[in-house]
Coordinates of N, CA and C in Angstrom, one line a residue:
Chain A
D1 N 28.8 -1.4 -16.0 CA 29.2 -1.8 -14.6 C 29.0 -3.3 -14.4
A2 N 30.0 -3.9 -13.6 CA 29.8 -5.3 -13.3 C 28.7 -5.5 -12.3
G3 N 28.0 -6.6 -12.5 CA 27.0 -6.9 -11.5 C 27.6 -7.8 -10.4
V4 N 26.8 -8.5 -9.7 CA 27.3 -9.4 -8.6 C 27.9 -10.6 -9.3
T5 N 29.2 -10.9 -8.9 CA 29.9 -12.0 -9.4 C 30.1 -13.1 -8.4
Q6 N 29.8 -14.3 -8.8 CA 30.0 -15.5 -7.9 C 30.9 -16.5 -8.5
S7 N 31.6 -17.2 -7.6 CA 32.4 -18.3 -8.1 C 32.5 -19.4 -7.0
P8 N 32.6 -20.6 -7.5 CA 32.5 -21.1 -8.8 C 31.1 -21.1 -9.3
T9 N 30.9 -21.4 -10.6 CA 29.5 -21.5 -11.1 C 28.9 -22.8 -10.8
H10 N 29.7 -23.9 -10.8 CA 29.2 -25.2 -10.5 C 30.2 -25.9 -9.6
L11 N 29.7 -26.8 -8.7 CA 30.6 -27.5 -7.8 C 30.0 -28.8 -7.4
I12 N 30.8 -29.8 -7.4 CA 30.3 -31.2 -7.0 C 31.2 -31.6 -5.8
K13 N 30.5 -32.0 -4.8 CA 31.2 -32.4 -3.6 C 30.5 -33.7 -3.1
T14 N 31.2 -34.4 -2.2 CA 30.6 -35.6 -1.6 C 30.2 -35.3 -0.1
R15 N 29.4 -36.1 0.4 CA 28.9 -35.9 1.8 C 30.1 -35.8 2.8
G16 N 29.9 -34.9 3.7 CA 31.0 -34.7 4.7 C 32.0 -33.7 4.4
Q17 N 32.1 -33.4 3.1 CA 33.2 -32.4 2.7 C 32.8 -31.0 3.1
H18 N 33.7 -30.1 2.9 CA 33.5 -28.7 3.2 C 33.5 -27.9 1.8
V19 N 32.8 -26.8 1.8 CA 32.8 -26.0 0.6 C 32.8 -24.5 0.9
T20 N 33.5 -23.7 0.1 CA 33.6 -22.3 0.2 C 33.1 -21.7 -1.1
L21 N 32.1 -20.8 -1.0 CA 31.6 -20.1 -2.1 C 31.9 -18.6 -2.0
R22 N 32.2 -17.9 -3.1 CA 32.7 -16.6 -3.1 C 31.8 -15.6 -3.9
C23 N 31.8 -14.4 -3.4 CA 30.9 -13.4 -4.0 C 31.5 -12.0 -4.0
S24 N 31.4 -11.3 -5.1 CA 31.9 -9.9 -5.2 C 30.6 -9.0 -5.5
P25 N 30.4 -8.1 -4.6 CA 29.2 -7.2 -4.8 C 29.3 -6.2 -5.9
I26 N 28.2 -5.5 -6.2 CA 28.3 -4.4 -7.1 C 29.1 -3.3 -6.4
S27 N 29.9 -2.6 -7.2 CA 30.7 -1.5 -6.6 C 29.8 -0.5 -5.9
G28 N 30.2 -0.2 -4.7 CA 29.4 0.8 -3.9 C 28.4 0.2 -3.0
H29 N 28.1 -1.1 -3.2 CA 27.2 -1.8 -2.3 C 28.0 -2.4 -1.1
K30 N 27.5 -2.1 0.1 CA 28.2 -2.5 1.3 C 27.5 -3.7 2.0
S31 N 26.3 -4.1 1.5 CA 25.6 -5.2 2.1 C 25.6 -6.4 1.1
V32 N 25.9 -7.5 1.7 CA 25.9 -8.8 0.9 C 25.0 -9.8 1.7
S33 N 24.2 -10.5 0.9 CA 23.3 -11.5 1.5 C 23.5 -12.8 0.8
W34 N 23.2 -13.9 1.5 CA 23.3 -15.2 0.9 C 21.9 -15.9 1.0
Y35 N 21.6 -16.6 -0.1 CA 20.3 -17.3 -0.2 C 20.5 -18.7 -0.7
Q36 N 19.7 -19.6 -0.3 CA 19.7 -21.0 -0.8 C 18.5 -21.2 -1.6
Q37 N 18.6 -21.7 -2.8 CA 17.4 -21.9 -3.6 C 17.4 -23.4 -4.1
V38 N 16.4 -24.1 -3.5 CA 16.2 -25.5 -3.9 C 15.3 -25.5 -5.1
L39 N 15.6 -26.5 -6.0 CA 14.8 -26.5 -7.3 C 13.3 -26.5 -7.1
G40 N 12.7 -25.5 -7.8 CA 11.2 -25.4 -7.7 C 10.7 -24.6 -6.5
Q41 N 11.6 -24.0 -5.8 CA 11.2 -23.2 -4.6 C 11.8 -21.8 -4.7
G42 N 11.3 -20.9 -3.9 CA 11.8 -19.5 -3.8 C 13.1 -19.5 -3.0
P43 N 14.0 -18.5 -3.2 CA 15.2 -18.4 -2.4 C 14.9 -18.3 -0.9
Q44 N 15.7 -18.9 -0.1 CA 15.6 -18.9 1.4 C 16.8 -18.1 1.9
F45 N 16.6 -17.2 2.8 CA 17.6 -16.3 3.4 C 18.5 -17.1 4.3
I46 N 19.9 -16.9 4.1 CA 20.8 -17.6 5.0 C 21.5 -16.6 5.9
F47 N 22.1 -15.5 5.3 CA 22.9 -14.5 6.0 C 22.8 -13.2 5.3
Q48 N 22.9 -12.1 6.2 CA 23.2 -10.8 5.6 C 24.4 -10.2 6.4
Y49 N 25.3 -9.6 5.6 CA 26.4 -8.9 6.2 C 26.4 -7.4 5.7
Y50 N 26.7 -6.5 6.6 CA 26.8 -5.1 6.3 C 28.0 -4.5 7.0
E51 N 28.8 -3.9 6.2 CA 30.0 -3.3 6.8 C 30.8 -4.3 7.7
K52 N 30.9 -5.6 7.1 CA 31.7 -6.7 7.7 C 31.0 -7.2 9.0
E53 N 29.9 -6.8 9.3 CA 29.2 -7.4 10.5 C 28.0 -8.2 10.1
E54 N 27.7 -9.3 10.8 CA 26.5 -10.1 10.5 C 25.3 -9.3 11.0
R55 N 24.3 -9.1 10.1 CA 23.1 -8.3 10.4 C 21.9 -9.2 10.5
G56 N 22.0 -10.4 10.0 CA 20.9 -11.3 10.1 C 21.3 -12.7 9.7
R57 N 20.6 -13.7 10.3 CA 20.8 -15.1 10.0 C 19.5 -15.8 9.9
G58 N 19.4 -16.6 8.8 CA 18.1 -17.4 8.6 C 18.2 -18.7 9.4
N59 N 17.2 -19.5 9.2 CA 17.0 -20.8 9.9 C 17.9 -21.8 9.3
F60 N 19.2 -21.7 9.4 CA 20.1 -22.7 8.9 C 21.0 -23.2 10.0
P61 N 21.5 -24.4 10.0 CA 22.3 -24.9 11.1 C 23.7 -24.2 11.1
D62 N 24.4 -24.5 12.2 CA 25.7 -23.9 12.4 C 26.8 -24.3 11.4
R63 N 26.4 -25.4 10.7 CA 27.4 -25.8 9.6 C 27.6 -24.7 8.6
F64 N 26.6 -23.8 8.5 CA 26.7 -22.7 7.6 C 27.3 -21.5 8.3
S65 N 28.3 -20.9 7.7 CA 28.9 -19.7 8.2 C 29.3 -18.8 7.0
A66 N 29.6 -17.5 7.3 CA 29.9 -16.6 6.3 C 30.8 -15.5 6.9
R67 N 31.4 -14.7 6.0 CA 32.1 -13.5 6.5 C 32.2 -12.5 5.3
Q68 N 32.4 -11.3 5.7 CA 32.6 -10.2 4.7 C 33.9 -9.6 4.9
F69 N 34.6 -9.3 3.8 CA 36.0 -8.8 3.9 C 35.9 -7.2 3.7
P70 N 37.1 -6.6 4.0 CA 37.1 -5.1 3.9 C 36.7 -4.5 2.6
N71 N 36.9 -5.3 1.5 CA 36.5 -4.8 0.2 C 35.0 -5.2 -0.1
Y72 N 34.3 -5.7 0.9 CA 32.9 -6.0 0.9 C 32.6 -7.3 0.1
S73 N 33.6 -8.0 -0.4 CA 33.3 -9.3 -0.9 C 33.0 -10.2 0.2
S74 N 32.5 -11.4 -0.1 CA 32.0 -12.3 0.9 C 32.3 -13.8 0.6
E75 N 32.4 -14.6 1.6 CA 32.5 -16.0 1.5 C 31.4 -16.7 2.3
L76 N 30.8 -17.8 1.7 CA 29.9 -18.6 2.4 C 30.6 -20.0 2.6
N77 N 30.6 -20.5 3.8 CA 31.2 -21.8 4.1 C 30.2 -22.7 4.6
V78 N 30.3 -24.0 4.1 CA 29.4 -25.0 4.6 C 30.2 -26.2 4.9
N79 N 30.1 -26.6 6.2 CA 30.9 -27.8 6.7 C 30.0 -29.0 6.7
A80 N 30.7 -30.2 6.7 CA 30.0 -31.5 6.8 C 28.8 -31.6 5.9
L81 N 29.0 -31.4 4.6 CA 27.9 -31.4 3.6 C 27.0 -32.6 3.7
L82 N 25.7 -32.3 3.5 CA 24.7 -33.3 3.5 C 24.1 -33.3 2.1
L83 N 23.4 -34.4 1.7 CA 22.8 -34.5 0.4 C 21.8 -33.3 0.2
G84 N 21.1 -33.0 1.3 CA 20.1 -31.9 1.3 C 20.6 -30.5 1.1
D85 N 22.0 -30.4 1.1 CA 22.6 -29.1 0.9 C 22.7 -28.8 -0.6
S86 N 22.4 -29.8 -1.4 CA 22.4 -29.5 -2.9 C 21.4 -28.5 -3.3
A87 N 21.8 -27.4 -3.9 CA 21.0 -26.3 -4.2 C 21.8 -25.3 -5.0
L88 N 21.0 -24.2 -5.4 CA 21.7 -23.1 -6.0 C 21.9 -22.0 -4.9
Y89 N 23.1 -21.6 -4.7 CA 23.4 -20.7 -3.7 C 23.6 -19.3 -4.4
L90 N 22.8 -18.4 -3.9 CA 22.8 -17.0 -4.5 C 23.3 -16.0 -3.6
C91 N 24.1 -15.1 -4.1 CA 24.6 -14.0 -3.4 C 23.9 -12.7 -4.0
A92 N 23.6 -11.8 -3.1 CA 22.9 -10.6 -3.5 C 23.6 -9.4 -2.8
S93 N 23.7 -8.3 -3.5 CA 24.2 -7.1 -2.9 C 23.2 -6.0 -2.9
S94 N 23.3 -5.0 -2.0 CA 22.4 -4.0 -2.0 C 23.0 -2.8 -1.2
L95 N 22.3 -1.7 -1.2 CA 22.6 -0.6 -0.3 C 22.0 -1.2 1.0
V96 N 21.8 -0.3 2.0 CA 21.3 -0.8 3.3 C 20.0 -1.6 3.2
R97 N 19.1 -1.0 2.5 CA 17.8 -1.7 2.3 C 17.3 -1.5 0.9
G98 N 16.2 -2.0 0.5 CA 15.6 -1.9 -0.8 C 16.0 -3.1 -1.7
G99 N 16.0 -2.8 -3.0 CA 16.2 -3.9 -3.9 C 17.5 -4.7 -3.8
L100 N 17.4 -6.0 -3.8 CA 18.6 -6.8 -3.9 C 18.9 -7.2 -5.3
F101 N 20.2 -7.2 -5.6 CA 20.7 -7.5 -6.9 C 21.5 -8.8 -6.8
F102 N 21.0 -9.9 -7.5 CA 21.5 -11.2 -7.4 C 22.6 -11.5 -8.4
G103 N 23.5 -12.4 -8.0 CA 24.4 -13.0 -9.0 C 23.7 -14.2 -9.6
S104 N 24.5 -14.9 -10.5 CA 23.9 -16.0 -11.2 C 23.9 -17.3 -10.4
G105 N 24.6 -17.2 -9.2 CA 24.6 -18.3 -8.3 C 25.7 -19.4 -8.5
T106 N 25.9 -20.2 -7.5 CA 26.7 -21.4 -7.5 C 25.8 -22.6 -7.4
Q107 N 25.9 -23.5 -8.4 CA 25.1 -24.7 -8.3 C 25.9 -25.7 -7.6
L108 N 25.5 -26.1 -6.4 CA 26.2 -27.1 -5.6 C 25.5 -28.4 -5.6
S109 N 26.2 -29.5 -6.0 CA 25.7 -30.8 -6.0 C 26.5 -31.6 -5.0
V110 N 25.8 -32.3 -4.0 CA 26.4 -33.1 -3.0 C 26.0 -34.5 -3.3
L111 N 27.0 -35.4 -3.5 CA 26.8 -36.8 -3.9 C 27.1 -37.7 -2.7
Chain B
Q1 N 7.8 -21.1 8.7 CA 6.6 -20.3 8.7 C 6.5 -19.6 7.3
Q2 N 5.5 -19.9 6.6 CA 5.3 -19.3 5.2 C 4.7 -18.0 5.4
Q3 N 5.4 -16.9 5.1 CA 4.9 -15.6 5.4 C 4.4 -14.9 4.1
V4 N 4.8 -15.4 2.9 CA 4.3 -14.9 1.7 C 3.8 -16.0 0.8
K5 N 2.5 -15.9 0.5 CA 1.9 -17.0 -0.3 C 1.7 -16.5 -1.7
Q6 N 2.1 -17.3 -2.7 CA 2.0 -16.8 -4.1 C 1.1 -17.8 -4.9
S7 N 0.4 -17.3 -5.8 CA -0.5 -18.1 -6.7 C -0.6 -17.4 -8.1
P8 N -0.9 -18.1 -9.1 CA -0.8 -19.6 -9.2 C 0.6 -20.1 -9.2
Q9 N 0.7 -21.4 -9.1 CA 2.0 -22.1 -9.2 C 2.5 -22.0 -10.7
S10 N 1.6 -22.2 -11.6 CA 2.0 -22.1 -13.0 C 0.9 -21.4 -13.8
L11 N 1.3 -20.8 -14.9 CA 0.3 -19.9 -15.7 C 0.7 -20.0 -17.1
I12 N -0.3 -20.2 -18.0 CA 0.0 -20.3 -19.4 C -1.0 -19.2 -20.0
V13 N -0.4 -18.3 -20.8 CA -1.1 -17.3 -21.5 C -0.7 -17.2 -23.0
Q14 N -1.6 -16.6 -23.8 CA -1.3 -16.5 -25.2 C -0.5 -15.1 -25.4
K15 N 0.3 -15.1 -26.4 CA 1.0 -13.8 -26.7 C 0.0 -12.7 -26.9
G16 N 0.3 -11.6 -26.2 CA -0.6 -10.4 -26.2 C -1.6 -10.4 -25.1
G17 N -1.7 -11.4 -24.4 CA -2.6 -11.5 -23.2 C -2.1 -10.9 -22.0
I18 N -2.9 -10.9 -20.9 CA -2.4 -10.3 -19.6 C -2.1 -11.4 -18.7
S19 N -1.0 -11.4 -18.0 CA -0.6 -12.4 -17.0 C -0.8 -11.7 -15.7
I20 N -1.4 -12.4 -14.8 CA -1.7 -11.9 -13.4 C -1.2 -12.9 -12.4
I21 N -0.3 -12.5 -11.5 CA 0.2 -13.3 -10.4 C -0.1 -12.6 -9.1
N22 N -0.5 -13.4 -8.1 CA -1.0 -12.8 -6.9 C -0.2 -13.3 -5.7
C23 N 0.0 -12.4 -4.7 CA 0.7 -12.7 -3.5 C 0.0 -12.2 -2.3
A24 N 0.0 -12.9 -1.2 CA -0.6 -12.4 0.1 C 0.5 -12.6 1.2
Y25 N 0.5 -11.6 2.1 CA 1.4 -11.7 3.2 C 0.8 -11.6 4.5
E26 N 1.5 -12.0 5.6 CA 0.9 -12.0 6.9 C 1.6 -11.0 7.8
N27 N 2.8 -10.7 7.6 CA 3.6 -9.9 8.5 C 3.3 -8.4 8.2
T28 N 2.6 -7.7 9.1 CA 2.3 -6.3 8.9 C 3.5 -5.4 8.9
A29 N 4.7 -5.9 9.4 CA 5.9 -5.1 9.4 C 6.6 -5.0 8.0
F30 N 6.1 -5.8 7.0 CA 6.6 -5.7 5.7 C 6.3 -4.3 5.1
D31 N 7.4 -3.7 4.5 CA 7.1 -2.3 4.0 C 7.8 -2.1 2.6
Y32 N 8.2 -3.2 2.0 CA 8.8 -3.1 0.7 C 8.5 -4.4 0.0
F33 N 8.0 -4.3 -1.3 CA 7.5 -5.5 -2.0 C 8.0 -5.5 -3.4
P34 N 9.1 -6.3 -3.6 CA 9.6 -6.4 -5.0 C 9.1 -7.7 -5.7
W35 N 9.2 -7.6 -7.0 CA 9.0 -8.8 -7.8 C 10.3 -9.1 -8.6
Y36 N 10.6 -10.4 -8.7 CA 11.8 -10.8 -9.4 C 11.4 -11.8 -10.5
Q37 N 12.2 -11.7 -11.6 CA 12.1 -12.6 -12.7 C 13.3 -13.5 -12.8
Q38 N 13.1 -14.8 -12.9 CA 14.2 -15.7 -13.0 C 14.2 -16.6 -14.2
F39 N 15.2 -16.6 -15.0 CA 15.4 -17.5 -16.1 C 16.2 -18.7 -15.7
P40 N 16.0 -19.8 -16.3 CA 16.8 -21.0 -15.9 C 18.3 -20.8 -16.0
G41 N 19.0 -21.2 -14.9 CA 20.4 -21.0 -14.8 C 20.9 -19.6 -14.4
K42 N 20.0 -18.8 -14.1 CA 20.3 -17.4 -13.7 C 19.8 -17.1 -12.4
G43 N 20.3 -16.0 -11.8 CA 19.8 -15.5 -10.5 C 18.6 -14.7 -10.8
P44 N 17.8 -14.5 -9.7 CA 16.6 -13.6 -9.9 C 17.0 -12.2 -10.2
A45 N 16.2 -11.5 -11.1 CA 16.5 -10.2 -11.5 C 15.3 -9.3 -11.0
L46 N 15.7 -8.2 -10.4 CA 14.6 -7.3 -9.9 C 13.9 -6.7 -11.0
L47 N 12.5 -6.8 -11.0 CA 11.7 -6.3 -12.0 C 11.0 -5.0 -11.7
I48 N 10.4 -5.0 -10.6 CA 9.6 -3.8 -10.2 C 9.3 -3.9 -8.7
A49 N 9.2 -2.8 -8.0 CA 8.9 -2.9 -6.5 C 8.0 -1.8 -6.1
I50 N 7.3 -2.0 -5.0 CA 6.4 -1.0 -4.5 C 6.5 -0.9 -2.9
R51 N 6.2 0.3 -2.4 CA 6.0 0.5 -1.0 C 4.6 0.7 -0.7
P52 N 4.1 0.4 0.5 CA 2.7 0.4 0.8 C 2.0 1.8 0.9
D53 N 2.8 2.9 0.6 CA 2.1 4.2 0.6 C 1.5 4.5 -0.7
V54 N 1.6 3.6 -1.7 CA 1.0 3.8 -3.0 C 0.2 2.5 -3.3
S55 N -0.9 2.6 -4.1 CA -1.7 1.4 -4.4 C -1.3 0.8 -5.8
E56 N -0.6 1.5 -6.6 CA -0.2 1.0 -7.9 C 1.1 1.6 -8.4
K57 N 1.9 0.8 -9.1 CA 3.1 1.3 -9.7 C 3.2 0.6 -11.1
K58 N 3.5 1.4 -12.1 CA 3.6 0.9 -13.4 C 5.0 1.2 -14.0
E59 N 5.6 0.2 -14.6 CA 6.8 0.4 -15.4 C 6.8 -0.4 -16.7
G60 N 6.5 0.4 -17.7 CA 6.4 -0.3 -19.0 C 5.2 -1.2 -19.0
R61 N 5.4 -2.5 -19.4 CA 4.3 -3.4 -19.4 C 4.0 -4.1 -18.1
F62 N 4.7 -3.7 -17.0 CA 4.6 -4.4 -15.7 C 4.0 -3.4 -14.7
T63 N 2.9 -3.9 -14.0 CA 2.2 -3.1 -13.0 C 2.1 -3.9 -11.8
I64 N 2.4 -3.2 -10.6 CA 2.1 -3.8 -9.3 C 0.8 -3.1 -8.8
S65 N -0.1 -4.0 -8.3 CA -1.3 -3.4 -7.6 C -1.1 -3.9 -6.1
F66 N -1.4 -2.9 -5.2 CA -1.2 -3.2 -3.8 C -2.4 -2.9 -3.0
N67 N -2.8 -3.8 -2.2 CA -4.0 -3.6 -1.3 C -3.6 -3.9 0.1
K68 N -3.3 -2.7 0.8 CA -2.7 -2.8 2.2 C -3.7 -3.5 3.2
S69 N -5.0 -3.1 3.1 CA -6.0 -3.6 4.0 C -6.1 -5.2 3.9
A70 N -6.0 -5.6 2.7 CA -6.2 -7.1 2.4 C -4.9 -7.8 2.5
K71 N -3.8 -7.1 2.7 CA -2.4 -7.6 2.7 C -2.1 -8.5 1.5
Q72 N -2.5 -7.9 0.3 CA -2.3 -8.6 -0.9 C -1.6 -7.7 -2.0
F73 N -0.8 -8.2 -2.9 CA -0.3 -7.5 -4.0 C -0.2 -8.4 -5.2
S74 N -0.2 -7.8 -6.3 CA -0.2 -8.6 -7.6 C 0.6 -8.0 -8.6
L75 N 1.1 -8.8 -9.5 CA 1.9 -8.4 -10.7 C 1.0 -8.6 -11.9
H76 N 0.9 -7.5 -12.8 CA 0.2 -7.7 -14.0 C 1.2 -7.4 -15.2
I77 N 1.3 -8.4 -16.1 CA 2.1 -8.2 -17.3 C 1.2 -8.0 -18.5
M78 N 1.2 -6.8 -19.0 CA 0.4 -6.5 -20.1 C 1.1 -6.9 -21.4
D79 N 0.3 -7.2 -22.5 CA 0.8 -7.6 -23.8 C 1.9 -8.6 -23.6
S80 N 1.6 -9.7 -22.9 CA 2.7 -10.7 -22.6 C 3.3 -11.3 -23.9
Q81 N 4.6 -11.5 -23.8 CA 5.4 -11.9 -24.9 C 6.1 -13.2 -24.6
P82 N 6.4 -14.0 -25.6 CA 7.2 -15.3 -25.3 C 8.4 -15.1 -24.5
G83 N 9.1 -14.0 -24.7 CA 10.3 -13.7 -23.9 C 10.1 -13.4 -22.5
D84 N 8.8 -13.3 -22.1 CA 8.4 -13.1 -20.7 C 8.4 -14.5 -20.0
S85 N 8.4 -15.6 -20.7 CA 8.4 -16.9 -20.1 C 9.5 -17.1 -19.2
A86 N 9.2 -17.2 -17.9 CA 10.2 -17.3 -16.8 C 9.5 -17.7 -15.5
T87 N 10.2 -17.8 -14.5 CA 9.6 -17.9 -13.1 C 9.6 -16.6 -12.4
Y88 N 8.5 -16.2 -11.9 CA 8.3 -14.9 -11.2 C 8.1 -15.2 -9.7
F89 N 8.9 -14.4 -8.9 CA 8.8 -14.5 -7.5 C 8.3 -13.1 -6.9
C90 N 7.4 -13.1 -6.0 CA 7.1 -12.0 -5.2 C 8.0 -12.1 -3.9
A91 N 8.2 -11.0 -3.3 CA 9.0 -11.0 -2.1 C 8.5 -9.8 -1.2
A92 N 9.0 -9.9 0.1 CA 8.6 -8.8 1.0 C 9.8 -8.6 2.0
Q93 N 9.9 -7.4 2.4 CA 11.0 -7.0 3.3 C 10.5 -6.1 4.4
A94 N 11.0 -6.3 5.6 CA 10.6 -5.5 6.8 C 11.8 -4.6 7.2
E95 N 11.5 -3.4 7.6 CA 12.5 -2.5 8.0 C 13.3 -3.1 9.2
T96 N 12.7 -3.8 10.1 CA 13.4 -4.4 11.2 C 14.3 -5.5 10.8
S97 N 14.3 -6.0 9.6 CA 15.1 -7.1 9.2 C 16.1 -6.8 8.2
G98 N 16.5 -5.5 8.1 CA 17.5 -5.1 7.2 C 17.1 -5.3 5.8
S99 N 18.0 -5.9 5.0 CA 17.7 -6.2 3.6 C 17.1 -7.6 3.3
R100 N 16.8 -8.3 4.4 CA 16.3 -9.7 4.2 C 15.0 -9.7 3.5
L101 N 15.0 -10.6 2.5 CA 13.7 -10.8 1.7 C 13.1 -12.1 2.0
T102 N 11.8 -12.1 2.1 CA 11.0 -13.3 2.2 C 10.3 -13.5 0.9
F103 N 10.6 -14.7 0.3 CA 10.1 -14.9 -1.1 C 8.8 -15.8 -1.1
G104 N 8.0 -15.6 -2.1 CA 6.9 -16.5 -2.4 C 7.5 -17.8 -3.0
E105 N 6.6 -18.7 -3.3 CA 7.0 -20.0 -3.9 C 7.3 -20.0 -5.4
G106 N 6.9 -18.9 -6.0 CA 7.2 -18.8 -7.5 C 6.1 -19.2 -8.4
T107 N 6.0 -18.5 -9.5 CA 5.0 -18.8 -10.6 C 5.8 -19.0 -11.9
Q108 N 5.6 -20.2 -12.5 CA 6.2 -20.5 -13.8 C 5.2 -20.0 -14.9
L109 N 5.7 -18.9 -15.5 CA 4.8 -18.3 -16.6 C 5.3 -18.8 -18.0
T110 N 4.4 -19.3 -18.8 CA 4.7 -19.7 -20.1 C 3.8 -18.9 -21.0
V111 N 4.4 -18.1 -22.0 CA 3.6 -17.3 -22.9 C 3.8 -18.0 -24.3
N112 N 2.6 -18.5 -24.8 CA 2.6 -19.2 -26.1 C 2.6 -18.2 -27.3
P113 N 3.3 -18.5 -28.3 CA 3.4 -17.6 -29.5 C 2.1 -17.6 -30.3

């Protein structure tokens, strides 16, 4: 069975640009979450979506937005990129609660 | 607000030794405590998890010990192997927060051959 897939794997952007990251969950998982992981730190929660509805939002500015599609895939959008947005962006899928299964992430570099 | 504190930040053990990583939490609403293993360039992988109704859970060489009154839990890796060298994260989840996980800061484990 395929795990959580994320695209692209790497991305380089400049300050002020916009970025869209994509995620496909494990088949049967209806919940998708997004996390930001800065080098040397634990992942930080950004969003959770379940059945296409936002179920939680972390302490991130409004420049960050997300959505979930009818097939349960998801997009994370970040506007007006800052240098500090450089990080590994992780998508995770799960059933309603319990263990989260992470993809390999998208490494975003903002120059 | 740091709700899950993890120690040590780094750990070096010899092959065959026992690796012990500790975590403490503050939020008494947490009711699910997973451990994740992360290799460079990869996402975290779920290793083992426990709920507070049990004090210990063992899966192969990995054991979680849980102390509800002290609000602490720990990961023990028995017979540590060089392939176990990775970063380990503890995490916690509250029923009121859906699937949201709060992670510790991570422990970089190195197992020398």
